[in-house]
mmCIF file of C-alpha atoms in Angstrom:
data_model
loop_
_atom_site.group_PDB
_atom_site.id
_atom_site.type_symbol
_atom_site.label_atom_id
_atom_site.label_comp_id
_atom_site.label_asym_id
_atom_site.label_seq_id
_atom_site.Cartn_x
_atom_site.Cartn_y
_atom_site.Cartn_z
ATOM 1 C CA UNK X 1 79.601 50.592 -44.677
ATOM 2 C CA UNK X 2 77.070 48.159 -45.556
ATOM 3 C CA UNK X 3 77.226 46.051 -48.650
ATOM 4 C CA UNK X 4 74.430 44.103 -50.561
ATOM 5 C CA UNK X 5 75.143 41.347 -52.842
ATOM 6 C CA UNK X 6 72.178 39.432 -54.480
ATOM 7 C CA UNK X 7 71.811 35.557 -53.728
ATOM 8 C CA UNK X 8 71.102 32.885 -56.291
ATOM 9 C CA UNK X 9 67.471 31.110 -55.173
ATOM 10 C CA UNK X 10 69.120 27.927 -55.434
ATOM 11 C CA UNK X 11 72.027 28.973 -52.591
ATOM 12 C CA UNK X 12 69.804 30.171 -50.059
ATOM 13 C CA UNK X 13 69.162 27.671 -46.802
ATOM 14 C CA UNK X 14 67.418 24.830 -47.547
ATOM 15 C CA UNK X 15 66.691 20.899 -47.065
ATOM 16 C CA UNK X 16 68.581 19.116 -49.452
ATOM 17 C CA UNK X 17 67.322 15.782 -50.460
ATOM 18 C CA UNK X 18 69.575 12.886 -50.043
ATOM 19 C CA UNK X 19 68.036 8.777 -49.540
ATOM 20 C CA UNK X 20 70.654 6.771 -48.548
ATOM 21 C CA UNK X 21 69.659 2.861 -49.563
ATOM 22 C CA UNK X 22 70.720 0.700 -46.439
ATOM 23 C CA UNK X 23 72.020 -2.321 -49.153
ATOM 24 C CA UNK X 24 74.223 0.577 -50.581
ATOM 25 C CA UNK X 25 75.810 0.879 -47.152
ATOM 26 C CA UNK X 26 75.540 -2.768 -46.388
ATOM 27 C CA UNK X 27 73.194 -2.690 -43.637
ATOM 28 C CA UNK X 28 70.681 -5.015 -45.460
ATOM 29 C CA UNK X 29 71.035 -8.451 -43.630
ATOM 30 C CA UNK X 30 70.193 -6.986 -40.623
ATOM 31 C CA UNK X 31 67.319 -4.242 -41.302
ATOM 32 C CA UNK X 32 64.194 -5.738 -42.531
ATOM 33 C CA UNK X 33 62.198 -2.367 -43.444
ATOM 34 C CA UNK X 34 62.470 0.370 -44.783
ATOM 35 C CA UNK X 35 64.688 0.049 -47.718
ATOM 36 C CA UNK X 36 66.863 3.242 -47.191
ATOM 37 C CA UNK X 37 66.431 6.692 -45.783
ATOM 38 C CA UNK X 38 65.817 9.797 -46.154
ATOM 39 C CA UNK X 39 69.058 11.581 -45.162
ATOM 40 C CA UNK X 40 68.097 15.089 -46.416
ATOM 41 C CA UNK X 41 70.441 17.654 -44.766
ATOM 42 C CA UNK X 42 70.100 21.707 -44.649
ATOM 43 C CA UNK X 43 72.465 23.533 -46.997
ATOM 44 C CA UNK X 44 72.952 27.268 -48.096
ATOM 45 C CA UNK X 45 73.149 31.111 -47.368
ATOM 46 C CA UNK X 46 71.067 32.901 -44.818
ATOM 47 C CA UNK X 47 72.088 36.508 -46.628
ATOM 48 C CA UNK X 48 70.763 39.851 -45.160
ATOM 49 C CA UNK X 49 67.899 40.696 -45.560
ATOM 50 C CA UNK X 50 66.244 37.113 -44.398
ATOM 51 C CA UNK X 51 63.189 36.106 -46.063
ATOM 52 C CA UNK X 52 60.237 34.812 -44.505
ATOM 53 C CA UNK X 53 60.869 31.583 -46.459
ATOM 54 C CA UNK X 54 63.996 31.227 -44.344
ATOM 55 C CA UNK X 55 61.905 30.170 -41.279
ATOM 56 C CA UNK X 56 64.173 32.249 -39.412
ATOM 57 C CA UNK X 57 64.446 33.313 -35.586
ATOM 58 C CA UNK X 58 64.742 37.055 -34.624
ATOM 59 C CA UNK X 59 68.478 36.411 -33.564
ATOM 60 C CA UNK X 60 69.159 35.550 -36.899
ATOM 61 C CA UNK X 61 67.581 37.969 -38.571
ATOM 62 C CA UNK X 62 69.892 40.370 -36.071
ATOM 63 C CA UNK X 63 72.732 38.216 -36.903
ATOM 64 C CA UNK X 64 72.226 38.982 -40.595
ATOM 65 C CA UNK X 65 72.367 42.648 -40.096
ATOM 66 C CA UNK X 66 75.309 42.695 -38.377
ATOM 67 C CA UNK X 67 77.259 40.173 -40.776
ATOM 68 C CA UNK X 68 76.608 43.003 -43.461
ATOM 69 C CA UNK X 69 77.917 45.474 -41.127
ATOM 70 C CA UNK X 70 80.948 43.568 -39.968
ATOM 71 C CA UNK X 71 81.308 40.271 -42.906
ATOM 72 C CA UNK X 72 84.868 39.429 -41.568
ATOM 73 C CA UNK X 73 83.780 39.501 -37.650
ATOM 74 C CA UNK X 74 80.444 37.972 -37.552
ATOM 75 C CA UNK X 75 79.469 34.948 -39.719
ATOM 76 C CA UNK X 76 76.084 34.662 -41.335
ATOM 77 C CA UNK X 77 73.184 32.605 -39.363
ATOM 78 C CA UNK X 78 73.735 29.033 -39.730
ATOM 79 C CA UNK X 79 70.857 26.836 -41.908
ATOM 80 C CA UNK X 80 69.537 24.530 -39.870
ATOM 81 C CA UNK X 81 66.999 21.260 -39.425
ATOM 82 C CA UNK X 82 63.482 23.509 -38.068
ATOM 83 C CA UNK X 83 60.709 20.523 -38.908
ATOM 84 C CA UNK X 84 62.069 17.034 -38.563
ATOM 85 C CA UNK X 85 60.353 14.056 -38.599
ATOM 86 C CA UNK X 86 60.918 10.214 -36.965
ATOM 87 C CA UNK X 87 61.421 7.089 -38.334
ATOM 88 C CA UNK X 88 60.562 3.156 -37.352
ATOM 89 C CA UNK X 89 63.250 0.477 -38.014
ATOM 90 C CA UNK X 90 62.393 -2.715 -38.277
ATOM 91 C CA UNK X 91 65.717 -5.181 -37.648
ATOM 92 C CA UNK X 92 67.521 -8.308 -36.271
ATOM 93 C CA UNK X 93 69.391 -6.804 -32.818
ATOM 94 C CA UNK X 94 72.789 -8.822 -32.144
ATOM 95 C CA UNK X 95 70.771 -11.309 -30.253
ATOM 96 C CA UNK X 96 68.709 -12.837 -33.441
ATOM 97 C CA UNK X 97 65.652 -10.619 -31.770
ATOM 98 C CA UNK X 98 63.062 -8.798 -34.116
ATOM 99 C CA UNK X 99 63.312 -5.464 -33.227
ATOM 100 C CA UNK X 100 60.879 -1.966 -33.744
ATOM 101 C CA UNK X 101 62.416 0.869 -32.715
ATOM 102 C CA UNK X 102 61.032 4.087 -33.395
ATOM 103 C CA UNK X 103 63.788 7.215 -33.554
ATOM 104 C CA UNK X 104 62.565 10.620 -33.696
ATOM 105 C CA UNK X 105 63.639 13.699 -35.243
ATOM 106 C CA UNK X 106 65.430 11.855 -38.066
ATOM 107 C CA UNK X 107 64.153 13.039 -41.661
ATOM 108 C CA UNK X 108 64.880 16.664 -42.269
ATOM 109 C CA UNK X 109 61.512 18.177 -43.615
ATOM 110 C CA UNK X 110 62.529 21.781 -43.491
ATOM 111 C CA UNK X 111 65.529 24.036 -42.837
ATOM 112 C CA UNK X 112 65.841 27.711 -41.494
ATOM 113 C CA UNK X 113 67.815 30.183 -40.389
ATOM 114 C CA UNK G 1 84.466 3.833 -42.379
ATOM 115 C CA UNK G 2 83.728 1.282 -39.778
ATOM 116 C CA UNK G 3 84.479 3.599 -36.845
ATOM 117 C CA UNK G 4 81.395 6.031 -38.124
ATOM 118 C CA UNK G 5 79.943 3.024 -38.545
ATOM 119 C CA UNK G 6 79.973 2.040 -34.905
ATOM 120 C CA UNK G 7 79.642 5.302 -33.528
ATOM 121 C CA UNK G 8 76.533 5.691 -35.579
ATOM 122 C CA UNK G 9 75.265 1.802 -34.625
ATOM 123 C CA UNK G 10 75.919 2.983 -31.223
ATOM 124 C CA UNK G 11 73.209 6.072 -31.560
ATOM 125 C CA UNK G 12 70.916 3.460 -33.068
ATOM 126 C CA UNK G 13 71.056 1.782 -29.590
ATOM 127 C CA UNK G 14 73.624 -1.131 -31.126
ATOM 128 C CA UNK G 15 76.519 -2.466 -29.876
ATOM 129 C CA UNK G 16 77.828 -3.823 -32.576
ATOM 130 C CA UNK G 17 76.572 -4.315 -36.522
ATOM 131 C CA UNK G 18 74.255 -6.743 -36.351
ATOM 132 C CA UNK G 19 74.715 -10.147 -38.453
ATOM 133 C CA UNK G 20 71.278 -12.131 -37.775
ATOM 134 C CA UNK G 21 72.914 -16.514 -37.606
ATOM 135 C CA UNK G 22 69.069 -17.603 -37.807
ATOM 136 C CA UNK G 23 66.837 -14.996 -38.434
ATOM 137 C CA UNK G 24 62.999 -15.617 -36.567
ATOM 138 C CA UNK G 25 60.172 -14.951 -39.145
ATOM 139 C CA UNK G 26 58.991 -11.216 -38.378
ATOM 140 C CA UNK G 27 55.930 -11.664 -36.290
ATOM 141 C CA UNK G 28 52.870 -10.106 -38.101
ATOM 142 C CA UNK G 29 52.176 -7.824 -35.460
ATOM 143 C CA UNK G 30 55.354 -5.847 -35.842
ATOM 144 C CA UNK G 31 54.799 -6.001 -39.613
ATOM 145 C CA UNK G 32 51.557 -4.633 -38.825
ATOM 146 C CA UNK G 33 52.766 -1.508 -36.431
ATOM 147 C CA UNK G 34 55.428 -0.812 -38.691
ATOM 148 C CA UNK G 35 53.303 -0.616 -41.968
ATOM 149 C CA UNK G 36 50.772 1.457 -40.242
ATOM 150 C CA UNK G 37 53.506 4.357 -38.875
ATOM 151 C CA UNK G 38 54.940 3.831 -42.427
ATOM 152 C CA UNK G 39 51.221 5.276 -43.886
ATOM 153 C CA UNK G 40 51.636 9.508 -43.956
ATOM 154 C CA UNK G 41 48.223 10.501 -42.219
ATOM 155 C CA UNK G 42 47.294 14.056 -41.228
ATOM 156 C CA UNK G 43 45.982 12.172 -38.430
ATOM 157 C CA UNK G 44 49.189 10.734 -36.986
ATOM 158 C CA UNK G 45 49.727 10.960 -33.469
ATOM 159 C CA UNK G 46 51.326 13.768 -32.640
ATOM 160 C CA UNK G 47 55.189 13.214 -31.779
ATOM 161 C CA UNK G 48 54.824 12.747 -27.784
ATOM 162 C CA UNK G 49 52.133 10.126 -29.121
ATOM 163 C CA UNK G 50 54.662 8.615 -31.182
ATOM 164 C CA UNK G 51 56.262 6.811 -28.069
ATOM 165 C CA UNK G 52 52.762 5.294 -26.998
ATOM 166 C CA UNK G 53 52.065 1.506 -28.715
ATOM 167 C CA UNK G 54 48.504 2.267 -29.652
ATOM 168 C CA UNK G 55 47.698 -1.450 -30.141
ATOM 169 C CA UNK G 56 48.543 -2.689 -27.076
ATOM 170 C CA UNK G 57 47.666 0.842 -25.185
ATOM 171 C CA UNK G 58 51.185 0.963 -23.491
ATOM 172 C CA UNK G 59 54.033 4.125 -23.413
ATOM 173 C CA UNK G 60 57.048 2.676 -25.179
ATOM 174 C CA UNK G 61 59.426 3.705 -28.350
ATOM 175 C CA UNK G 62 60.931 0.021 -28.764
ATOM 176 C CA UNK G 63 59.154 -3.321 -29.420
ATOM 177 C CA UNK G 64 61.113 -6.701 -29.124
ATOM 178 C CA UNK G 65 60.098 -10.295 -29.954
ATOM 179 C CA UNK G 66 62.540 -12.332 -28.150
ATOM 180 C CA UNK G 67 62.464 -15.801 -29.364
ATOM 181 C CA UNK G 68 62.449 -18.717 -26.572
ATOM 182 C CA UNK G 69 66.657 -20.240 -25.795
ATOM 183 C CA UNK G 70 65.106 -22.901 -23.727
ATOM 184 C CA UNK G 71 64.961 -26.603 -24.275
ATOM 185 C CA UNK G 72 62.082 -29.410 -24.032
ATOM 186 C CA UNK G 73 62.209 -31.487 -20.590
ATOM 187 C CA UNK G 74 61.174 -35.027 -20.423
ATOM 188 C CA UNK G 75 57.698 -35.738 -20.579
ATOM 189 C CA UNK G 76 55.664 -38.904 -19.999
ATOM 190 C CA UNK G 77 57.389 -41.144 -17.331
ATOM 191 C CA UNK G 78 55.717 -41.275 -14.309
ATOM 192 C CA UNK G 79 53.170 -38.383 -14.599
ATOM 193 C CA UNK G 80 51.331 -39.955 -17.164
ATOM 194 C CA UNK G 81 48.810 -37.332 -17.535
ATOM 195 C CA UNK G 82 51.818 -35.075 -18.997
ATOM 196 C CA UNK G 83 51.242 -33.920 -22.769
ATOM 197 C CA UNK G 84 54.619 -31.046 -22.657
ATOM 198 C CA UNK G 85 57.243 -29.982 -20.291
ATOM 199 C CA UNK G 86 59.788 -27.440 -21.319
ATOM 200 C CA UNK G 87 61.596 -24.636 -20.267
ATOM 201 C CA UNK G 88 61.286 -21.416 -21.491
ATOM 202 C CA UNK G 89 64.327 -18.595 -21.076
ATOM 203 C CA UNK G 90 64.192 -15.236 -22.430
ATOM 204 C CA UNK G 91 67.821 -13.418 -22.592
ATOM 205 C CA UNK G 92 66.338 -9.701 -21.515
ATOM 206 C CA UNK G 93 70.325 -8.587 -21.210
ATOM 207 C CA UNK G 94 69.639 -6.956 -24.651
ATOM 208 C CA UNK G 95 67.528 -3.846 -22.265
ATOM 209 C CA UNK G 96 69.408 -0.998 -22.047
ATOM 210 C CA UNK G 97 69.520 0.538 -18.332
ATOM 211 C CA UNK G 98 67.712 3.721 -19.621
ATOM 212 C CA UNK G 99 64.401 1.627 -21.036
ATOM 213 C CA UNK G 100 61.581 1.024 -19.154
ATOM 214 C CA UNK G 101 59.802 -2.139 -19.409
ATOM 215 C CA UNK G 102 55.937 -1.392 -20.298
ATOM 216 C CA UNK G 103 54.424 -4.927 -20.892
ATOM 217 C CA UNK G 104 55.613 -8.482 -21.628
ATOM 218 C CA UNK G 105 53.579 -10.632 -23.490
ATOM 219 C CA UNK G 106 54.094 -14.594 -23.908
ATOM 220 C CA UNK G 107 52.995 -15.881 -27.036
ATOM 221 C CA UNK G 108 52.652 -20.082 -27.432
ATOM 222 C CA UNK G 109 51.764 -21.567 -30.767
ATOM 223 C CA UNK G 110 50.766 -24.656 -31.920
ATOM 224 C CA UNK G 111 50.697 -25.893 -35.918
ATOM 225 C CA UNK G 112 47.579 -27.811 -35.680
ATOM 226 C CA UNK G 113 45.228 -26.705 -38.613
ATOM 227 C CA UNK G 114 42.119 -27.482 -37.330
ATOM 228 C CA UNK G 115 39.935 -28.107 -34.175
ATOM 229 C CA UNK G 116 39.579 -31.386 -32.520
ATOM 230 C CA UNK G 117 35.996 -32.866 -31.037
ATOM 231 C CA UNK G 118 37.931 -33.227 -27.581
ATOM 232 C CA UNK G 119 36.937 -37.572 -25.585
ATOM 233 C CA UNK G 120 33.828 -36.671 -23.096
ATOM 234 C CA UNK G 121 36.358 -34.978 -20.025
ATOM 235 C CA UNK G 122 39.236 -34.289 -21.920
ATOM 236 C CA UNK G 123 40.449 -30.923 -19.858
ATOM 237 C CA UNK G 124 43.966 -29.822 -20.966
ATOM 238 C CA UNK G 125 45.494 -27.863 -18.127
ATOM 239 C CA UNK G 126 48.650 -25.371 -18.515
ATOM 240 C CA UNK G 127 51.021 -24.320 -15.672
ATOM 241 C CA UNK G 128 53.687 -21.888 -15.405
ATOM 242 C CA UNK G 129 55.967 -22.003 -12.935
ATOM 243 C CA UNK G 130 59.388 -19.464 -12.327
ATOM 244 C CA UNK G 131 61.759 -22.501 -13.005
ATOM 245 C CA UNK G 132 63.808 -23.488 -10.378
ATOM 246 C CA UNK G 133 67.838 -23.071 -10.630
ATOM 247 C CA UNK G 134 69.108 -26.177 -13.386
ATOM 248 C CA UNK G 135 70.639 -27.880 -10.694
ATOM 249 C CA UNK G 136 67.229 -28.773 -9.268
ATOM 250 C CA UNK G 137 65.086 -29.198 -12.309
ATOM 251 C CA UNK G 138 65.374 -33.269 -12.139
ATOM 252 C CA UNK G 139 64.319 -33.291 -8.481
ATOM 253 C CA UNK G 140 62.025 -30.369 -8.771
ATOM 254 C CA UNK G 141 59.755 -32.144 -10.966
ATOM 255 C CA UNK G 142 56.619 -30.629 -10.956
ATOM 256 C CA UNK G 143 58.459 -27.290 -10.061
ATOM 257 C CA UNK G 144 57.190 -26.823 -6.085
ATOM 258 C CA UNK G 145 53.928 -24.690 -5.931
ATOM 259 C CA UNK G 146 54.553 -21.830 -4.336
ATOM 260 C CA UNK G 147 56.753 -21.510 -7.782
ATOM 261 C CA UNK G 148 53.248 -21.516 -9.617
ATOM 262 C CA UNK G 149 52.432 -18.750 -11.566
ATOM 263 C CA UNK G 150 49.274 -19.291 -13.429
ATOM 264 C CA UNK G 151 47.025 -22.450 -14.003
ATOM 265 C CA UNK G 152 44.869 -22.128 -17.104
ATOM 266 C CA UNK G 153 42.468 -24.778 -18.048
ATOM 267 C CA UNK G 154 41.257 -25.200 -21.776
ATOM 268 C CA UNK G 155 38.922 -27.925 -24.040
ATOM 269 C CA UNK G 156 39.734 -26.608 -27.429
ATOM 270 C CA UNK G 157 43.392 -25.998 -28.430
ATOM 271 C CA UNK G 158 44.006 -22.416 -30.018
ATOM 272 C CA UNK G 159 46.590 -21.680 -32.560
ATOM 273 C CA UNK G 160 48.182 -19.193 -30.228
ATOM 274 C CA UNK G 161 47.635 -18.669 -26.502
ATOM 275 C CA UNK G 162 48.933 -15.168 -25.424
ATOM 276 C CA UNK G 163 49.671 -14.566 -21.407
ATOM 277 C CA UNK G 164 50.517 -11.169 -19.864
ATOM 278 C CA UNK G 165 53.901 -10.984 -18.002
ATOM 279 C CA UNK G 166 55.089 -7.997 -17.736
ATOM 280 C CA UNK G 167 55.643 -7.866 -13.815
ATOM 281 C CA UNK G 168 57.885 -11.322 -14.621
ATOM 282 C CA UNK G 169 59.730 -9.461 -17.141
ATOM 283 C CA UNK G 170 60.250 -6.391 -14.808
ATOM 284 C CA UNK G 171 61.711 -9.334 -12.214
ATOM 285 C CA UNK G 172 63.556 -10.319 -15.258
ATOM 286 C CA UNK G 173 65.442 -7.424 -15.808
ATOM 287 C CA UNK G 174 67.785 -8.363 -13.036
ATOM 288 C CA UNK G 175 70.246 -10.990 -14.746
ATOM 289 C CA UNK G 176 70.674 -13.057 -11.355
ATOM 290 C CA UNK G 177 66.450 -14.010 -11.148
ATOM 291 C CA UNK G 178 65.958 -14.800 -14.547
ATOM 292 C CA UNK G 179 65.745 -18.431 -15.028
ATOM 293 C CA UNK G 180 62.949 -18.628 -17.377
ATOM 294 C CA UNK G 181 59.684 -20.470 -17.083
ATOM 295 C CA UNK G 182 58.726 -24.504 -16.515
ATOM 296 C CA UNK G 183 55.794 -24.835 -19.243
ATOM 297 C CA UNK G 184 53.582 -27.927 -18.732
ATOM 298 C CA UNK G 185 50.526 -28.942 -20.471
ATOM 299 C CA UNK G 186 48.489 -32.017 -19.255
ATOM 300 C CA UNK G 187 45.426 -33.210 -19.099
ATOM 301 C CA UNK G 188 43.494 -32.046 -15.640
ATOM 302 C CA UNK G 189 43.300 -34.438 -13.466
ATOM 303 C CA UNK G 190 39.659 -34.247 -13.400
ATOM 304 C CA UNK G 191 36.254 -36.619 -14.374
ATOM 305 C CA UNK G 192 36.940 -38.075 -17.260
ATOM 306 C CA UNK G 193 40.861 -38.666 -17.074
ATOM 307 C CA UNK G 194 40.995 -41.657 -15.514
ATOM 308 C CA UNK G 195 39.328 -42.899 -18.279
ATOM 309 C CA UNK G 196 42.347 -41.774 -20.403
ATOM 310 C CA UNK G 197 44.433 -43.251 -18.100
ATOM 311 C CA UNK G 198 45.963 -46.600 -19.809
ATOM 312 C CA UNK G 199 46.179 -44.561 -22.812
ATOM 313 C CA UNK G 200 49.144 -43.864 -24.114
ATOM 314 C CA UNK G 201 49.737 -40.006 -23.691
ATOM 315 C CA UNK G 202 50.555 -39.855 -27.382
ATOM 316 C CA UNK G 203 46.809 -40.560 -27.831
ATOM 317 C CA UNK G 204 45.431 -38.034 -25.972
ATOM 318 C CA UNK G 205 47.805 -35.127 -26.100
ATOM 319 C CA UNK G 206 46.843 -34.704 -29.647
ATOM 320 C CA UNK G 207 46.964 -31.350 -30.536
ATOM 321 C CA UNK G 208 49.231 -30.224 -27.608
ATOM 322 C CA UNK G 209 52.317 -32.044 -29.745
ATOM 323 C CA UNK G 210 51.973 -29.802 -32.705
ATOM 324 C CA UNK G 211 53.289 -27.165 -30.561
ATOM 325 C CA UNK G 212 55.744 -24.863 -32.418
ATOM 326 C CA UNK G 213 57.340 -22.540 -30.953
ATOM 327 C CA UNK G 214 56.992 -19.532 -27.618
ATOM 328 C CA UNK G 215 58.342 -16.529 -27.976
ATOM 329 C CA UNK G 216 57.993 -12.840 -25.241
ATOM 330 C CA UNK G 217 57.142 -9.588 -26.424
ATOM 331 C CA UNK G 218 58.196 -6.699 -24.960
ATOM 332 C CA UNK G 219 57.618 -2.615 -25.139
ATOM 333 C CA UNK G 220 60.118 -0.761 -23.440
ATOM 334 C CA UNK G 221 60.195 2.918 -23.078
ATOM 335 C CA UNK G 222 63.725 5.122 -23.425
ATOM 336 C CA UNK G 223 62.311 7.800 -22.033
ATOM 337 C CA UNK G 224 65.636 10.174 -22.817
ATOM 338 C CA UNK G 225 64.502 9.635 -26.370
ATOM 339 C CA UNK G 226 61.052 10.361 -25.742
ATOM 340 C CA UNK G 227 61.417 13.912 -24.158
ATOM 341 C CA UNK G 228 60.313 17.148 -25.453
ATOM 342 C CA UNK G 229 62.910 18.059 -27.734
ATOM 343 C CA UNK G 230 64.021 21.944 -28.487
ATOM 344 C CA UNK G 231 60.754 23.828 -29.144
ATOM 345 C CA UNK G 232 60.136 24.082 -32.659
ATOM 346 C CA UNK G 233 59.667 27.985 -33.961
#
């Protein structure tokens, strides 16, 4: 039988915010700008039923339903990156050049299911 | 931690951790692309647009400013009319096989602050030439012409004179046929330079011996980076 256990707000799938300061990791000689980055990762429960704040896909929202049928057998839907956004680096390479490099999908804007 | 450290260099498109010896000055026209994708815009290219250089109107996700390895050659002697000889070189190794060069832009600037009257007939006159291998650079001197690869003529020095090779730096990409560039500036052998002649060349190259520095930008394209990536719900 199906079971229905109610989710604190705060647990449910979404992007976390994490900036990660490049001197903290001790990349500062070499990268000129930015200062850090935005590291945000996804994080938390996509519980049955989904919301339509979980950005979710129909699979998951299928997925869900069948977790609450079977919890041991079928995990929940996984919370994932769904809008990312790139960055530009600017940095000495090994060579002493000035480089720009522009890397996409890097900053997590928003997580789903 | 340095393992994850490599392996994540190594996504960044890095060998190794970079640890800069002499770091160049960042050329204002990166600071100026990288400032202006720094400012959020509801207007900002959408992400395919992201790997197009809107300033210089070329695809590419990577900009480089390599700085010049090359060394003066000697000037004066026997070609009197000779203001600057030197050798440019441009280590390209750094492309990675994926990248696609898009344009190659030579940069030469001079530290003179303001504009000389140029002597009735003074006609400066720059050649590039694909340098010859080292071995032959004494005997090769000027570099032969079918080596020549653009003759530009000018009365009034700029700060900075900018030349387009990109098909050079395609050539480039090939270790083997890079051997960088014979610069010379002189003054054209033209009306008024015999007049010069007699004179030492320190008189009238002013302005061509505040010369600072070349250096070769390139765009490059990665186009595995620059696909379409999983469509977006």
């Amino acid at each position: 039988s199906s079971y229905y256990t109610p989710v604190m707000p705060s647990s449910l799938c979404k992007s976390r915010r994490l900036y990660i300061s490049f001197s903290d990791v001790g990349w500062e000689n070499w990268i000129i700008a930015p200062q850090g980055y935005m590291a945000n990762y996804c994080l938390g429960e996509c519980p049955f039923p989904l919301t339509t704040e979980l950005n979710s896909t129909n699979h998951a929202i299928l997925q869900t339903m069948v977790h609450s049928l079977d919890p041991e057998g079928t995990p929940q839907p996984c919370c994932v990156p769904v809008r990312l956004s790139p960055i530009s680096v600017l940095f000495y390479d090994n060579h002493d050049n000035v480089v720009l490099r522009h890397y996409e999908d890097m900053v997590v804007d928003e997580c789903g299911c | 931690l340095s393992t994850r450290e490599s392996l994540l260099l190594k996504s960044l498109g890095l060998s190794a951790k970079p640890s800069p010896r002499s770091p160049a000055p960042v050329p204002s026209v990166l600071w100026r692309i990288f400032q202006k994708r720094e400012i959020p815009s509801p207007l900002r290219p959408s992400r395919e647009d992201a790997c197009w250089v809107e300033e210089f109107s070329v695809p590419g996700n990577i900009i480089r400013v390599f700085s010049d390895q090359g060394h003066f050659l000697h000037s004066g002697g026997p070609r009197t009319l000779l203001c600057l000889e030197k050798h440019l070189f441009f280590n390209l190794s750094v492309l990675e096989d994926g990248e696609q060069l898009t344009m190659a832009q030579l940069q030469l600037q001079f530290g003179h602050n303001s504009y000389r009257a140029p002597s009735p007939g003074q006609v400066f006159e720059l050649r590039l030439y694909r340098a010859p291998p080292p071995s032959l650079w004494e005997l090769l001197s000027p570099p032969p012409s079918h080596r020549l690869l653009l003759v530009q003529s000018f009365v009034q020095l700029h700060k900075s004179l900018l030349f387009n090779l990109t098909q050079v730096g395609r050539d480039w990409r090939t270790q083997s046929r890079n051997l960088g560039l014979v610069l010379e500036i002189s003054m054209s052998s033209g009306a008024g330079s015999s007049a010069l002649l007699g004179r030492p060349p320190g008189n009238f190259c002013a302005g061509i011996d505040s010369f600072l520095d070349a250096s070769l930008l390139v765009v490059s394209l990665q186009l595995e980076q620059c696909k379409a990536a999983r469509k977006k719900r």
